[in-house]
Coordinates of C-alpha atoms in Angstrom, one line a residue:
X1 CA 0.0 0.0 0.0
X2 CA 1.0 3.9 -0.4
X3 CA 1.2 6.0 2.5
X4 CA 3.0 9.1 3.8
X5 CA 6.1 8.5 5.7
X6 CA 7.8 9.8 7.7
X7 CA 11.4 8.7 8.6
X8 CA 13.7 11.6 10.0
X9 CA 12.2 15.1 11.9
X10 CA 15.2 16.6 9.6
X11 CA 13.7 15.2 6.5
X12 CA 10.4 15.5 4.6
X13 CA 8.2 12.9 4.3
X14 CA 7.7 10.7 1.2
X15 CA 5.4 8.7 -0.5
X16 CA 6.4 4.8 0.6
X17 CA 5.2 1.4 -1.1
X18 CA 4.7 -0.3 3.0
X19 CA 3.3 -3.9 3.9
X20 CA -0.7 -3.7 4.3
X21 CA -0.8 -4.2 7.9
X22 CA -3.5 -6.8 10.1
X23 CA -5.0 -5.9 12.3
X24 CA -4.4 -7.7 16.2
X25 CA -6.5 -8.4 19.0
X26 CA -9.0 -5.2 19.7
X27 CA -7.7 -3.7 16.4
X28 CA -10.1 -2.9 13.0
X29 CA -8.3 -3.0 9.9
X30 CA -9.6 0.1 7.2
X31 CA -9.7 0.8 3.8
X32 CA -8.9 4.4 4.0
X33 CA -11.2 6.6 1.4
X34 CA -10.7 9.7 3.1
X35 CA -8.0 11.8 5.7
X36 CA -8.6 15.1 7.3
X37 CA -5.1 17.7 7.5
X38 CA -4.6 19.1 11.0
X39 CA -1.7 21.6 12.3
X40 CA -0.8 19.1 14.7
X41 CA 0.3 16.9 11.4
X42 CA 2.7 19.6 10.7
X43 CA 4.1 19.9 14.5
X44 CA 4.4 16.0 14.2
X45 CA 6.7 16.2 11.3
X46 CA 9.5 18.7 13.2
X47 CA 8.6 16.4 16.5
X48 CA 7.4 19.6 18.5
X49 CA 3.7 17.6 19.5
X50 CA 2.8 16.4 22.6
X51 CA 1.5 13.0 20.7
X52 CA 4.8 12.6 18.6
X53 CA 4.6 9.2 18.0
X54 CA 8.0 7.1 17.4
X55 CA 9.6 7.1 14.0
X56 CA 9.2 6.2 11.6
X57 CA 5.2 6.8 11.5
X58 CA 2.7 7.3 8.7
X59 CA 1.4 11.1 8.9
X60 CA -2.8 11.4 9.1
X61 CA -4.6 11.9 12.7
X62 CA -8.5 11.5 11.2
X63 CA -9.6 9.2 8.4
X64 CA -12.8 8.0 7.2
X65 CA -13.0 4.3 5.2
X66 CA -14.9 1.2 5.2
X67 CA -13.5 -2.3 8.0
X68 CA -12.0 -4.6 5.9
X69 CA -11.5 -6.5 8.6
X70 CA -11.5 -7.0 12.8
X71 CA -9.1 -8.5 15.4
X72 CA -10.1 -10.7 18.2
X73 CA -12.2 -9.6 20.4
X74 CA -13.8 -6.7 18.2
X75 CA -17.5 -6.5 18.5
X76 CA -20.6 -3.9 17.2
X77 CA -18.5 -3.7 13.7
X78 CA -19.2 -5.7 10.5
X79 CA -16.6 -5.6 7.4
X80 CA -17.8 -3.1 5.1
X81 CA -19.1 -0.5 7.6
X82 CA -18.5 3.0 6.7
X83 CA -16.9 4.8 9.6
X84 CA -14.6 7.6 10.8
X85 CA -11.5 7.4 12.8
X86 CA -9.2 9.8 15.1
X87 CA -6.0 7.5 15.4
X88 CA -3.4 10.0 15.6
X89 CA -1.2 8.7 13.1
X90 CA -1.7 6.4 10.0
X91 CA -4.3 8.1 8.1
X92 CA -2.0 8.9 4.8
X93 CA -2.1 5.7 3.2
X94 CA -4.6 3.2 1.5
X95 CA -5.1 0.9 4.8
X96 CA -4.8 1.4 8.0
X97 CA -4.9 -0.6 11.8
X98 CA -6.4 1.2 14.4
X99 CA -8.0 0.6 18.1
X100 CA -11.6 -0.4 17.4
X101 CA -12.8 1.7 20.2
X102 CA -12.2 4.9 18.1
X103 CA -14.1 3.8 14.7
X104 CA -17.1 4.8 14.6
X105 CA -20.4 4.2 12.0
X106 CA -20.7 7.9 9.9
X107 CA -24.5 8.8 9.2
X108 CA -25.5 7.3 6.0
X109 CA -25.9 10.5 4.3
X110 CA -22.2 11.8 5.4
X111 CA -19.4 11.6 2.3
X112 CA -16.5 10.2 3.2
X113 CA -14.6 13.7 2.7
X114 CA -16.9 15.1 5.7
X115 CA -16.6 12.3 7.8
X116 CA -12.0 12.7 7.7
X117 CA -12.8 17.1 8.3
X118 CA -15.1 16.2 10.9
X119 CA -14.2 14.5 14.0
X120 CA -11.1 16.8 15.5
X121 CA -12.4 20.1 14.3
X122 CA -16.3 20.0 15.3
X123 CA -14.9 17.8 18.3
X124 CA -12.4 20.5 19.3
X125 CA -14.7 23.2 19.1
X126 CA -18.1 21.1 21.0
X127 CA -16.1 20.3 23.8
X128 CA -14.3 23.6 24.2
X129 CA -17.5 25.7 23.9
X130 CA -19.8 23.4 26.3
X131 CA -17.4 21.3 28.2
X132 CA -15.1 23.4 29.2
X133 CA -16.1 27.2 29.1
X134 CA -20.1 26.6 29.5
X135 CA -20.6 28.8 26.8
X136 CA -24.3 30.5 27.3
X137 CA -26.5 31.8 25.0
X138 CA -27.0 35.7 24.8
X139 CA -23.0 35.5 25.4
X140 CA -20.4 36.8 23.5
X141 CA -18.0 34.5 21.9
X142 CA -14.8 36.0 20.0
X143 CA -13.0 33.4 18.0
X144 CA -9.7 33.7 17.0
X145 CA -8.1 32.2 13.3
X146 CA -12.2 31.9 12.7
X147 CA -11.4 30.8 9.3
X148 CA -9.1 27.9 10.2
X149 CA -10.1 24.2 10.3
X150 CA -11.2 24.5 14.1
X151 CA -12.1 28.6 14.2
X152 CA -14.4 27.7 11.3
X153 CA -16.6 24.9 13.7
X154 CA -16.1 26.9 16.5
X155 CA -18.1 29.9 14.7
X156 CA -21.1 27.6 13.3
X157 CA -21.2 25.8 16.8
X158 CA -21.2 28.8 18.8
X159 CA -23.9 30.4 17.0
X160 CA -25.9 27.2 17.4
X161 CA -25.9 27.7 20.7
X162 CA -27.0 31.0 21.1
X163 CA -24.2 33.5 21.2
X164 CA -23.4 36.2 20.2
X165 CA -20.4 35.6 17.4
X166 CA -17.1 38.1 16.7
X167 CA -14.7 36.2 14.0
X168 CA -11.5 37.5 13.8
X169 CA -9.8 36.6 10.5
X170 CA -7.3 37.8 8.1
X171 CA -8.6 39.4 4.9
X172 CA -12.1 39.6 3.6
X173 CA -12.1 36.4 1.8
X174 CA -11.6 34.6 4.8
X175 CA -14.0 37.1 6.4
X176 CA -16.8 36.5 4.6
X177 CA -16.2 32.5 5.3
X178 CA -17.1 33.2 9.1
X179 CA -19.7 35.4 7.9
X180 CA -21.7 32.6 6.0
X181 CA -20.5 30.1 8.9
X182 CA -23.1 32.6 11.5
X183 CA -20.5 35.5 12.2
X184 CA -22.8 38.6 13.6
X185 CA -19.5 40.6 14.0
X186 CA -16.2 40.6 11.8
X187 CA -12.4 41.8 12.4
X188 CA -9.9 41.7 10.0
X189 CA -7.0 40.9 12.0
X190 CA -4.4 42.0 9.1
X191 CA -5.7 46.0 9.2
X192 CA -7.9 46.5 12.5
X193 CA -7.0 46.8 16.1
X194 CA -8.3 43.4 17.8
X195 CA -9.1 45.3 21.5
X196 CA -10.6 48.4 20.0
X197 CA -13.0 46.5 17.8
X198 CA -13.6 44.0 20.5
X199 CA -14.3 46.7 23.3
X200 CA -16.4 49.0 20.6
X201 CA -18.8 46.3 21.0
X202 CA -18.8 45.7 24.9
X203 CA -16.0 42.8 25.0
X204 CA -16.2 39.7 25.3
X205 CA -17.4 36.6 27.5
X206 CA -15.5 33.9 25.9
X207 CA -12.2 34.1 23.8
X208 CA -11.8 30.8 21.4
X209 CA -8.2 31.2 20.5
X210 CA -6.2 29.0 18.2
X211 CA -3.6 31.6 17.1
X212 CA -1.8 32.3 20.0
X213 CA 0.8 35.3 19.8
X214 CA -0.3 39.1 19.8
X215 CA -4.0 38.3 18.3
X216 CA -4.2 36.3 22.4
X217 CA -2.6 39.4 24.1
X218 CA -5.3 41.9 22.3
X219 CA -8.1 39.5 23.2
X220 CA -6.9 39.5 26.4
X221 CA -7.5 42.8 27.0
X222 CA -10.6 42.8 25.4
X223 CA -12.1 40.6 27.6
X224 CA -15.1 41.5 30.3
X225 CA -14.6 40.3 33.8
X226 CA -15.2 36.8 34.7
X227 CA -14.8 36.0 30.7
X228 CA -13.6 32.1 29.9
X229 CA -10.1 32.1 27.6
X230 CA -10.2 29.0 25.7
X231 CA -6.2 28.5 24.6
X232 CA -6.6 25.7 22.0
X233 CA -3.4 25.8 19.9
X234 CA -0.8 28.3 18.4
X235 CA -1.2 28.4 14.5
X236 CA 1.1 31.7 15.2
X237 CA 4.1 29.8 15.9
X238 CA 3.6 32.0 19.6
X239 CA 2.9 30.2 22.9
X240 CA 1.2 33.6 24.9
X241 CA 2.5 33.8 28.8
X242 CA 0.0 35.0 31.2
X243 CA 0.7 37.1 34.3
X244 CA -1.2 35.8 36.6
X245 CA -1.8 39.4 38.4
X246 CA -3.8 40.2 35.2
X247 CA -6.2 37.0 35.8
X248 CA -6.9 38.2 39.2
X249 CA -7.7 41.8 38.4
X250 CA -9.9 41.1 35.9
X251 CA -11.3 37.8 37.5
X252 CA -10.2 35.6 34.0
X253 CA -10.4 32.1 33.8
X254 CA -7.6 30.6 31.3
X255 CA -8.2 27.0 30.0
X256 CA -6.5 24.8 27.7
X257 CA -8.0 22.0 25.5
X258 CA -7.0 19.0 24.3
X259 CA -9.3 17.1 22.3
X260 CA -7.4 13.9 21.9
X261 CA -6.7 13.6 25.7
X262 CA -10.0 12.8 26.2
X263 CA -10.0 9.7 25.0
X264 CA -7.4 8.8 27.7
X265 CA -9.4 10.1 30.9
X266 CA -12.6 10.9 30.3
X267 CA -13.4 8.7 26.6
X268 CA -18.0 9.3 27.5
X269 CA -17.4 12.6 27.2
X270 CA -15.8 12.7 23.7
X271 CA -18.3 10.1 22.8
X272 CA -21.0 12.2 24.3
X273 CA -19.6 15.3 22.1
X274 CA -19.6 13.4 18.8
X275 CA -23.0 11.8 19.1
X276 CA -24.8 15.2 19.5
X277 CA -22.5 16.3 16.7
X278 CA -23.4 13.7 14.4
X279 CA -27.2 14.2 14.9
X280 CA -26.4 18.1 14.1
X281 CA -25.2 17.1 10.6
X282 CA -28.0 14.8 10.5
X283 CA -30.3 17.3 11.4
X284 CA -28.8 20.0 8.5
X285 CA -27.5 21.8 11.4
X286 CA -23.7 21.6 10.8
X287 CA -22.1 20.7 7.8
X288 CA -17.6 21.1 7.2
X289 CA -16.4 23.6 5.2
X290 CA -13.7 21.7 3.2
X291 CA -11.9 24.2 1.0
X292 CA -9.3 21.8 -0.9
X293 CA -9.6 18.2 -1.6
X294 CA -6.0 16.6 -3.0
X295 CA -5.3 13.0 -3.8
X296 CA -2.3 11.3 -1.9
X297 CA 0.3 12.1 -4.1
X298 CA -0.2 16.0 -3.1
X299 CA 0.0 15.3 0.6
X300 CA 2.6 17.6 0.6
X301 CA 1.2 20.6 -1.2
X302 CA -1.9 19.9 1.2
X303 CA 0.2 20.3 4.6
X304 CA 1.7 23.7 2.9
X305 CA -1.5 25.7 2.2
X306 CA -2.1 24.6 6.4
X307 CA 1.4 26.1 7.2
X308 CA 0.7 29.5 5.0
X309 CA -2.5 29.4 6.0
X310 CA -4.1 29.6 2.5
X311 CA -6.7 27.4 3.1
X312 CA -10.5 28.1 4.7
X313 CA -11.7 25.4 7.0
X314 CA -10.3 21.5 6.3
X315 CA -7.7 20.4 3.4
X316 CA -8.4 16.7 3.0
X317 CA -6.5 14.2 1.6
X318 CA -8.2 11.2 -1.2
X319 CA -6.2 8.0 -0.4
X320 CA -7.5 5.7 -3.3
X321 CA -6.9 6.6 -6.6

């Protein structure tokens, strides 16, 4: 089978002809139709993310596919069920092995491109919003990078439930994106002042931030008293440092999210998450915004319009020819 690999952090991964793996005991093997791009993907390549996993590794966290086959032990899956996967590696190539606990059955009417932009970016976004911060409606909800693979769900989801929406993106292309996703409020974050525009229309309650850098420090200061920072990654390349004498004056609450941890210490919660998101898409309530879709062979060229941040929403990756 063909898959992305990756060999050396000092060396760019390639397209390699690897064995088509079987799946063991509590594993499902997948034909692979479908895999979602992430930042983390690129982190992963320069071994700066948390979930590095050992080299050499095949790139792709999130696919979508049909079982080919099961391990031992696997029950509630049947060869040729069509679902979607977060593995965390693996996803670039024809076939993957993954734990069976993470497949689950896509709705019937969901493509297979939807199902591979779906799971970390709507996940992210569902947990972050009503998990974590306890966003309510009638709130304010400034999202940072609104255009971006997560910033885009975190938009929609946040206008499902009831707040009031401030996208902060760069350039009106992108703006316009946010605007169509449920944006009430825009910000151009290449030519206006973040905390002016922010504070012009009362600050807000919740900051969704996936930036990181100076966008973070102006949303900061933008925020009203007892507002919920939601610190979610750092597409900026800058990891913000709080003083924590500015959280007390202003009575701030700074939280991080990890999506992917959840499956470690809390897995019903994630599973919770996804099942109400899956009946939002069902319902015509949701649906990804996928911008690019790139066979295999232009991995690559996919995981650089993440890095220059030329794409809107998901780039997703077609793994059969």
């Amino acid at each position: 089978m063909r898959a992305l690999h990756l060999t050396s952090h000092d060396l760019q991964p390639k397209i390699a002809i690897l064995d088509t793996p079987t799946p063991q005991a509590g594993e499902v093997a997948v034909t692979i139709m479908a895999c979602g791009l992430n930042f983390a993907d690129l982190l992963m390549m320069e071994g700066r993310y948390q979930d590095t996993p050992a080299l050499p590794f095949t790139l792709g966290m999130e696919v979508a596919g049909t079982v080919e086959s099961l391990g031992d032990g696997v029950s509630g899956l049947s060869r040729g069920d069509r679902v979607a996967v977060f593995g965390g590696q693996g996803g670039l190539a024809e076939q993957g092995v993954f734990d069976a606990r993470r497949a689950v059955r896509m709705p019937s009417a969901m493509s297979f491109e939807d199902a591979a932009a779906f799971q970390i970016a709507y996940g992210t976004s569902h947990l972050a919003l009503a998990h974590r911060a306890k966003l309510q409606a009638g709130e304010t909800l400034l999202v940072l990078g609104a255009a971006g693979g997560v910033g885009l769900t975190a938009v929609e989801i946040g206008k499902l439930m009831g707040a009031r929406v401030i996208a902060c993106a760069r350039g009106a292309e992108k703006l316009e994106i946010a605007r169509k996703a449920g944006a009430d409020h825009l910000i151009d974050a290449q030519s206006e002042d973040i905390r002016e525009q922010v504070l012009a229309l009362g600050g807000s309650d919740v900051v969704y931030d996936a930036v990181g850098g100076d966008q973070f420090t102006a949303a900061f200061r933008s925020c009203k008293p007892e507002a919920r920072i939601l610190s979610i990654g750092f597409a900026s390349g800058e990891v913000p440092q709080v003083k924590a004498n500015h959280l007390l004056v202003k009575n701030l609450t700074v939280m991080g999210l990890y999506w992917g941890g959840y499956l470690t210490f809390a897995p019903d919660i994630l599973t919770g998450s996804l099942a109400q998101l899956f009946s939002w898409y069902e319902e015509g309530r949701i649906r990804p915004h996928v911008s690019h879709v790139l066979p295999l062979e232009r991995a690559m060229e996919g995981l650089e319009l993440l890095r220059s941040r030329k794409s809107t929403g998901k780039v997703v990756i077609r793994t059969q020819d």
